[in-house]
Amino acid sequence: MWTVRASALAFLLVFSVQSAWAVSRLHQAVKAGSLNEVNALLMQGERINEEDAQGYTALHFAALRGDALILNALIENGAHIEERTRYGSTALHLAAGAGKKEAVALLLKSGASPHTTNQSGETPLLWAATENHESIFKLLVAAGAESGPKEALILSAASGDSKQFQKLLATGLNINTPGKGGMTALFLASRSGNLEFLNLLLQNGANLQRRVEDGQNALHFAGSVEVARKLIEAGLRPQERSRKGLYPLHTAAQNGKTEVAALYIQMGAPADLPTLFKMTPLHFAAERGHLETVKALLKLGALPTLKNIRGQTPAFLAQRNGHNAVAQLLDKFSEQ
C-alpha cells in the first residue's frame, strides 16, 4: 500500500529537520557563496567551527560547494580541517564525494588526511570511487591514499566497466562489497541505468534485498525505465519506502528521472504521494529545477497547490532555488 503513517518517528524527524535549518550566519554565507560576507563575518569574530544539527561546520559546506576561495579563507582563519560531521566524515570526504577536485587539492595541500575513515569505515577514496570521480580518485592515490581491491571493485562498478569488474570478481571479491553509504555494485548499476551491467550482477548473485544506510533499495536509484522494470520483475516493489518515508517515486522525481516517475504512477502510485514531511513528487522535482519532470507530473494529475509541513508549495521551492521557469509554470497551473 502507498501509505505514510504518522508516528513518533515522524515528529522526531520533523524536529531534527527543523533544527538542521537553524544554521549560523557563517553557514548561510558559505552556502550562498558570498566570499565578501564570509570575510566580513570572520573579521567580526564569528565562530568559525560552529556546527549545525548534523555536525556540519562552514568548512564542510564550503567543501561540498567546491568553493576554493571560501575554503581557503576558512582554513587561513583557523577552521579545523579534520572536523567531523555527526557521522564522522571530514571535509575531504565531502569534497571527494561531490566531485570537487579543486577543493580536494586544496584540502590535501592544507594537511587533510586521505586516510581518515568515518563511522562506517569509509575513506575519501571510497567516496570518490562510488561517485565515479576518477580524476579525484587518482589525486587521492597520489597523495598517499591506499587503493585496494575494494576501491577498485567499486570504481569499476561506478564506471560501468563490466570487464574489469568481472576480473576483480574472479579474484574472489564479494559482489556485494559496499561503497559509500552502503552502495553496492547493484545500486551503482541501477543509478546509471545500465541494464546490461545490472543483468550481469543479478546473474552473479547480487543481493537484491540490500538497503543503503537510510533504508533505500536499488529501485530508489533506478536511472532508466528498463532498469526499474527489471528490478520490479526481480522482486523489488515500488511501494517500499525508506526510513525517511521516501518511495521510489520521490527519488525519481528528485533526480529528474521523468519516465521512471511516470512508470511508478502508471503502476498505481498516487501522483501526490506525500512523505512524512508532506513533500510530494512535485515538490522534489521543482526544488531541483527538473522542468520536464514537473511538466510530466502536472500532466499526470499532480496538484501544484499542495504545501509541505513548512507551508511551502512546489513553486516556492523552485523560486527559492532560482528555477524561475519551473516556478512560472507552477504558478500558471495554480491559477487554473
Short mmCIF file of C-alpha atoms in Angstrom, two decimals:
data_model
loop_
_atom_site.label_atom_id
_atom_site.label_comp_id
_atom_site.label_asym_id
_atom_site.label_seq_id
_atom_site.Cartn_x
_atom_site.Cartn_y
_atom_site.Cartn_z
CA MET A 1 0.00 0.00 0.00
CA TRP A 2 1.04 3.59 -0.65
CA THR A 3 0.83 4.89 2.92
CA VAL A 4 2.71 7.31 5.13
CA ARG A 5 1.87 6.67 8.77
CA ALA A 6 2.12 9.48 11.27
CA SER A 7 4.16 8.32 14.24
CA ALA A 8 6.50 9.40 16.98
CA LEU A 9 9.30 8.83 14.47
CA ALA A 10 7.70 11.32 12.12
CA PHE A 11 7.64 14.04 14.75
CA LEU A 12 11.23 13.32 15.72
CA LEU A 13 12.27 13.56 12.09
CA VAL A 14 10.40 16.83 11.66
CA PHE A 15 12.09 18.24 14.76
CA SER A 16 15.53 17.18 13.53
CA VAL A 17 14.97 18.70 10.10
CA GLN A 18 13.72 21.97 11.57
CA SER A 19 16.77 22.06 13.83
CA ALA A 20 19.05 21.45 10.86
CA TRP A 21 17.62 24.54 9.16
CA ALA A 22 18.76 26.69 12.09
CA VAL A 23 22.30 27.49 10.97
CA SER A 24 24.70 30.31 11.77
CA ARG A 25 25.23 33.41 9.66
CA LEU A 26 28.57 31.99 8.55
CA HIS A 27 26.93 28.78 7.37
CA GLN A 28 24.41 30.82 5.39
CA ALA A 29 27.11 32.99 3.81
CA VAL A 30 29.10 29.94 2.75
CA LYS A 31 26.03 28.22 1.32
CA ALA A 32 25.24 31.41 -0.61
CA GLY A 33 28.79 31.51 -1.96
CA SER A 34 29.42 35.05 -0.71
CA LEU A 35 33.16 35.45 -0.09
CA ASN A 36 32.76 39.09 0.95
CA GLU A 37 30.19 38.21 3.59
CA VAL A 38 32.30 35.30 4.82
CA ASN A 39 35.32 37.59 5.22
CA ALA A 40 33.21 40.22 6.98
CA LEU A 41 31.82 37.68 9.45
CA LEU A 42 35.27 36.29 10.15
CA MET A 43 36.54 39.81 10.89
CA GLN A 44 33.62 40.23 13.32
CA GLY A 45 34.74 37.13 15.19
CA GLU A 46 32.02 34.75 14.03
CA ARG A 47 32.61 31.28 15.48
CA ILE A 48 34.30 29.51 12.59
CA ASN A 49 33.90 25.93 13.84
CA GLU A 50 30.28 26.15 14.94
CA GLU A 51 28.26 23.09 13.93
CA ASP A 52 24.71 22.71 12.68
CA ALA A 53 22.40 19.88 13.81
CA GLN A 54 24.18 17.41 11.52
CA GLY A 55 27.62 18.37 12.78
CA TYR A 56 28.45 20.38 9.67
CA THR A 57 30.76 23.37 10.02
CA ALA A 58 31.17 26.16 7.49
CA LEU A 59 34.22 24.29 6.16
CA HIS A 60 32.08 21.25 5.38
CA PHE A 61 29.64 23.33 3.35
CA ALA A 62 32.49 25.05 1.50
CA ALA A 63 33.94 21.63 0.64
CA LEU A 64 30.57 20.44 -0.65
CA ARG A 65 30.24 23.56 -2.81
CA GLY A 66 33.81 23.22 -4.01
CA ASP A 67 34.37 26.93 -3.45
CA ALA A 68 38.17 27.11 -3.19
CA LEU A 69 38.30 30.82 -2.30
CA ILE A 70 35.90 30.46 0.61
CA LEU A 71 37.53 27.20 1.63
CA ASN A 72 40.93 28.89 1.70
CA ALA A 73 39.59 31.84 3.71
CA LEU A 74 38.16 29.48 6.32
CA ILE A 75 41.36 27.44 6.56
CA GLU A 76 43.52 30.55 6.89
CA ASN A 77 41.28 31.78 9.71
CA GLY A 78 41.57 28.62 11.77
CA ALA A 79 38.87 26.25 10.57
CA HIS A 80 39.55 22.74 11.87
CA ILE A 81 40.42 20.83 8.72
CA GLU A 82 39.76 17.40 10.26
CA GLU A 83 36.48 18.41 11.92
CA ARG A 84 33.94 15.61 11.56
CA THR A 85 30.21 15.60 10.87
CA ARG A 86 27.82 13.65 13.07
CA TYR A 87 28.68 10.54 11.07
CA GLY A 88 32.43 11.05 11.20
CA SER A 89 33.01 12.39 7.70
CA THR A 90 35.57 15.14 7.07
CA ALA A 91 35.62 17.99 4.56
CA LEU A 92 37.81 15.79 2.35
CA HIS A 93 35.14 13.07 2.31
CA LEU A 94 32.54 15.62 1.27
CA ALA A 95 34.63 17.26 -1.45
CA ALA A 96 35.73 13.88 -2.84
CA GLY A 97 32.17 12.56 -2.93
CA ALA A 98 30.85 15.75 -4.54
CA GLY A 99 33.47 15.68 -7.27
CA LYS A 100 35.08 18.98 -6.27
CA LYS A 101 38.64 18.43 -7.47
CA GLU A 102 39.97 21.92 -6.69
CA ALA A 103 38.64 21.68 -3.15
CA VAL A 104 40.16 18.22 -2.72
CA ALA A 105 43.54 19.51 -3.91
CA LEU A 106 43.39 22.49 -1.53
CA LEU A 107 42.41 20.35 1.44
CA LEU A 108 45.23 17.89 0.76
CA LYS A 109 47.71 20.76 0.38
CA SER A 110 46.48 22.17 3.69
CA GLY A 111 47.13 18.91 5.51
CA ALA A 112 43.87 16.97 5.29
CA SER A 113 44.47 13.25 5.72
CA PRO A 114 43.41 10.96 2.86
CA HIS A 115 43.43 8.04 5.31
CA THR A 116 40.67 9.25 7.65
CA THR A 117 37.67 6.94 7.94
CA ASN A 118 34.15 7.88 9.01
CA GLN A 119 31.92 5.89 11.37
CA SER A 120 31.19 3.40 8.59
CA GLY A 121 34.88 2.84 7.93
CA GLU A 122 34.75 4.72 4.62
CA THR A 123 37.67 6.75 3.28
CA PRO A 124 37.54 9.76 0.94
CA LEU A 125 38.93 7.42 -1.73
CA LEU A 126 35.93 5.09 -1.40
CA TRP A 127 33.60 8.08 -1.71
CA ALA A 128 35.34 9.20 -4.90
CA ALA A 129 35.16 5.66 -6.29
CA THR A 130 31.45 5.31 -5.51
CA GLU A 131 30.63 8.55 -7.32
CA ASN A 132 32.89 7.66 -10.28
CA HIS A 133 35.19 10.66 -9.82
CA GLU A 134 38.22 9.02 -11.38
CA SER A 135 40.42 12.13 -11.52
CA ILE A 136 39.85 12.73 -7.80
CA PHE A 137 40.49 9.05 -7.14
CA LYS A 138 43.89 9.41 -8.82
CA LEU A 139 44.61 12.64 -6.93
CA LEU A 140 43.95 10.94 -3.60
CA VAL A 141 46.10 7.95 -4.51
CA ALA A 142 48.92 10.32 -5.48
CA ALA A 143 48.55 11.89 -2.03
CA GLY A 144 49.06 8.52 -0.38
CA ALA A 145 45.56 7.07 -0.12
CA GLU A 146 45.62 3.28 -0.18
CA SER A 147 43.73 1.80 -3.11
CA GLY A 148 42.88 -1.84 -2.57
CA PRO A 149 40.66 -4.40 -4.33
CA LYS A 150 37.54 -2.98 -2.65
CA GLU A 151 38.06 0.50 -4.06
CA ALA A 152 38.94 -0.91 -7.49
CA LEU A 153 35.76 -3.01 -7.50
CA ILE A 154 33.54 -0.07 -6.59
CA LEU A 155 35.20 2.22 -9.14
CA SER A 156 34.75 -0.34 -11.92
CA ALA A 157 31.09 -0.73 -10.96
CA ALA A 158 30.50 3.03 -10.84
CA SER A 159 32.10 3.49 -14.26
CA GLY A 160 30.23 0.53 -15.74
CA ASP A 161 33.44 -1.28 -16.67
CA SER A 162 31.99 -4.80 -16.71
CA LYS A 163 35.21 -6.44 -17.96
CA GLN A 164 37.30 -5.03 -15.13
CA PHE A 165 34.53 -5.82 -12.66
CA GLN A 166 34.41 -9.46 -13.75
CA LYS A 167 38.20 -9.74 -13.49
CA LEU A 168 38.05 -8.48 -9.91
CA LEU A 169 35.19 -10.86 -9.06
CA ALA A 170 37.30 -13.72 -10.40
CA THR A 171 39.87 -12.99 -7.68
CA GLY A 172 37.29 -13.85 -5.04
CA LEU A 173 35.90 -10.42 -4.20
CA ASN A 174 32.34 -10.28 -2.87
CA ILE A 175 29.85 -8.93 -5.41
CA ASN A 176 28.00 -7.21 -2.54
CA THR A 177 31.05 -5.24 -1.36
CA PRO A 178 29.70 -1.85 -0.19
CA GLY A 179 30.93 1.56 -1.22
CA LYS A 180 29.91 4.95 0.16
CA GLY A 181 26.73 4.82 2.23
CA GLY A 182 26.45 1.06 1.76
CA MET A 183 26.01 1.31 -2.01
CA THR A 184 26.95 -1.93 -3.74
CA ALA A 185 27.54 -2.50 -7.44
CA LEU A 186 23.80 -3.22 -7.79
CA PHE A 187 22.94 0.31 -6.65
CA LEU A 188 25.56 1.83 -8.92
CA ALA A 189 24.28 -0.09 -11.96
CA SER A 190 20.73 0.92 -11.11
CA ARG A 191 21.71 4.58 -10.72
CA SER A 192 23.48 4.64 -14.08
CA GLY A 193 20.55 2.99 -15.84
CA ASN A 194 22.91 0.32 -17.19
CA LEU A 195 20.62 -2.65 -17.85
CA GLU A 196 23.37 -4.87 -19.26
CA PHE A 197 25.53 -4.42 -16.17
CA LEU A 198 22.50 -4.90 -13.91
CA ASN A 199 21.71 -8.23 -15.60
CA LEU A 200 25.33 -9.31 -15.08
CA LEU A 201 25.07 -8.54 -11.37
CA LEU A 202 21.77 -10.34 -10.91
CA GLN A 203 23.11 -13.39 -12.74
CA ASN A 204 26.10 -13.46 -10.40
CA GLY A 205 24.16 -13.33 -7.15
CA ALA A 206 23.93 -9.64 -6.28
CA ASN A 207 21.79 -9.17 -3.16
CA LEU A 208 18.54 -7.60 -4.35
CA GLN A 209 17.23 -7.07 -0.82
CA ARG A 210 20.15 -4.96 0.36
CA ARG A 211 19.42 -1.46 1.64
CA VAL A 212 21.69 1.55 1.89
CA GLU A 213 22.11 3.36 5.20
CA ASP A 214 18.84 5.33 5.00
CA GLY A 215 16.80 2.28 4.02
CA GLN A 216 16.50 2.88 0.28
CA ASN A 217 16.69 -0.08 -2.08
CA ALA A 218 18.05 -0.27 -5.63
CA LEU A 219 14.67 0.78 -7.06
CA HIS A 220 15.02 4.18 -5.38
CA PHE A 221 18.08 4.74 -7.59
CA ALA A 222 16.70 3.49 -10.92
CA GLY A 223 18.17 5.60 -13.70
CA SER A 224 16.07 4.23 -16.55
CA VAL A 225 12.67 2.65 -17.15
CA GLU A 226 14.36 -0.54 -18.33
CA VAL A 227 16.30 -0.86 -15.08
CA ALA A 228 13.22 -0.07 -12.99
CA ARG A 229 11.18 -2.72 -14.80
CA LYS A 230 13.95 -5.29 -14.37
CA LEU A 231 14.25 -4.63 -10.65
CA ILE A 232 10.49 -4.92 -10.21
CA GLU A 233 10.48 -8.13 -12.27
CA ALA A 234 13.26 -9.43 -10.00
CA GLY A 235 11.20 -8.81 -6.88
CA LEU A 236 11.53 -5.21 -5.66
CA ARG A 237 8.33 -3.23 -5.14
CA PRO A 238 7.77 0.50 -5.76
CA GLN A 239 5.62 0.51 -2.59
CA GLU A 240 8.70 0.09 -0.39
CA ARG A 241 9.84 3.26 1.35
CA SER A 242 12.99 4.37 3.11
CA ARG A 243 13.25 5.18 6.80
CA LYS A 244 12.62 8.83 5.94
CA GLY A 245 9.39 7.93 4.18
CA LEU A 246 10.72 8.24 0.63
CA TYR A 247 9.22 6.00 -2.03
CA PRO A 248 11.00 5.31 -5.35
CA LEU A 249 8.59 7.82 -6.92
CA HIS A 250 10.01 10.59 -4.74
CA THR A 251 13.62 9.84 -5.62
CA ALA A 252 12.79 9.51 -9.32
CA ALA A 253 11.22 12.98 -9.25
CA GLN A 254 14.10 14.36 -7.20
CA ASN A 255 16.64 13.03 -9.71
CA GLY A 256 14.73 14.19 -12.77
CA LYS A 257 14.02 10.65 -13.99
CA THR A 258 10.79 11.63 -15.73
CA GLU A 259 9.98 8.32 -17.42
CA VAL A 260 10.76 6.34 -14.27
CA ALA A 261 8.47 8.56 -12.19
CA ALA A 262 5.72 8.17 -14.78
CA LEU A 263 6.14 4.39 -14.66
CA TYR A 264 5.56 4.30 -10.90
CA ILE A 265 2.43 6.44 -11.24
CA GLN A 266 1.15 4.20 -14.03
CA MET A 267 1.70 1.27 -11.65
CA GLY A 268 -0.59 2.84 -9.08
CA ALA A 269 1.47 5.32 -7.09
CA PRO A 270 -0.54 8.48 -6.32
CA ALA A 271 0.84 11.46 -8.24
CA ASP A 272 0.75 13.46 -4.98
CA LEU A 273 2.21 10.74 -2.76
CA PRO A 274 3.47 12.57 0.38
CA THR A 275 6.49 11.92 2.56
CA LEU A 276 6.48 12.27 6.35
CA PHE A 277 7.14 15.97 5.75
CA LYS A 278 4.28 16.25 3.21
CA MET A 279 6.73 16.65 0.36
CA THR A 280 5.15 15.44 -2.88
CA PRO A 281 6.99 14.29 -6.02
CA LEU A 282 6.22 17.72 -7.46
CA HIS A 283 7.97 19.40 -4.52
CA PHE A 284 11.11 17.34 -5.15
CA ALA A 285 11.17 17.94 -8.90
CA ALA A 286 10.51 21.67 -8.51
CA GLU A 287 13.15 22.10 -5.82
CA ARG A 288 15.77 20.58 -8.14
CA GLY A 289 14.56 22.50 -11.20
CA HIS A 290 13.60 19.47 -13.30
CA LEU A 291 11.26 21.23 -15.73
CA GLU A 292 10.38 18.20 -17.88
CA THR A 293 9.64 16.12 -14.79
CA VAL A 294 7.43 18.89 -13.42
CA LYS A 295 5.53 19.05 -16.72
CA ALA A 296 5.02 15.28 -16.71
CA LEU A 297 3.82 15.21 -13.10
CA LEU A 298 1.33 18.00 -13.77
CA LYS A 299 0.05 16.13 -16.82
CA LEU A 300 -0.35 13.02 -14.66
CA GLY A 301 -2.52 14.91 -12.19
CA ALA A 302 -0.13 16.28 -9.57
CA LEU A 303 -1.53 19.30 -7.71
CA PRO A 304 0.76 22.37 -7.66
CA THR A 305 -1.03 23.97 -4.70
CA LEU A 306 -0.19 21.36 -2.05
CA LYS A 307 2.08 22.53 0.78
CA ASN A 308 4.73 20.67 2.72
CA ILE A 309 4.96 20.64 6.51
CA ARG A 310 6.56 24.10 6.43
CA GLY A 311 3.73 25.53 4.35
CA GLN A 312 5.80 25.66 1.16
CA THR A 313 4.41 24.99 -2.31
CA PRO A 314 6.44 23.47 -5.15
CA ALA A 315 6.53 26.92 -6.80
CA PHE A 316 8.05 28.44 -3.66
CA LEU A 317 10.81 25.83 -3.57
CA ALA A 318 11.55 26.35 -7.26
CA GLN A 319 11.71 30.13 -6.86
CA ARG A 320 13.91 29.91 -3.76
CA ASN A 321 16.43 27.82 -5.66
CA GLY A 322 16.49 30.05 -8.73
CA HIS A 323 14.45 27.79 -11.02
CA ASN A 324 12.34 30.60 -12.44
CA ALA A 325 10.94 28.74 -15.46
CA VAL A 326 9.68 25.97 -13.18
CA ALA A 327 8.18 28.47 -10.73
CA GLN A 328 6.38 30.33 -13.52
CA LEU A 329 4.92 27.11 -14.91
CA LEU A 330 3.68 26.06 -11.47
CA ASP A 331 2.19 29.48 -10.80
CA LYS A 332 0.35 29.28 -14.12
CA PHE A 333 -1.13 25.88 -13.24
CA SER A 334 -2.02 27.06 -9.72
CA GLU A 335 -4.19 29.81 -11.15
CA GLN A 336 -6.25 27.43 -13.27
#
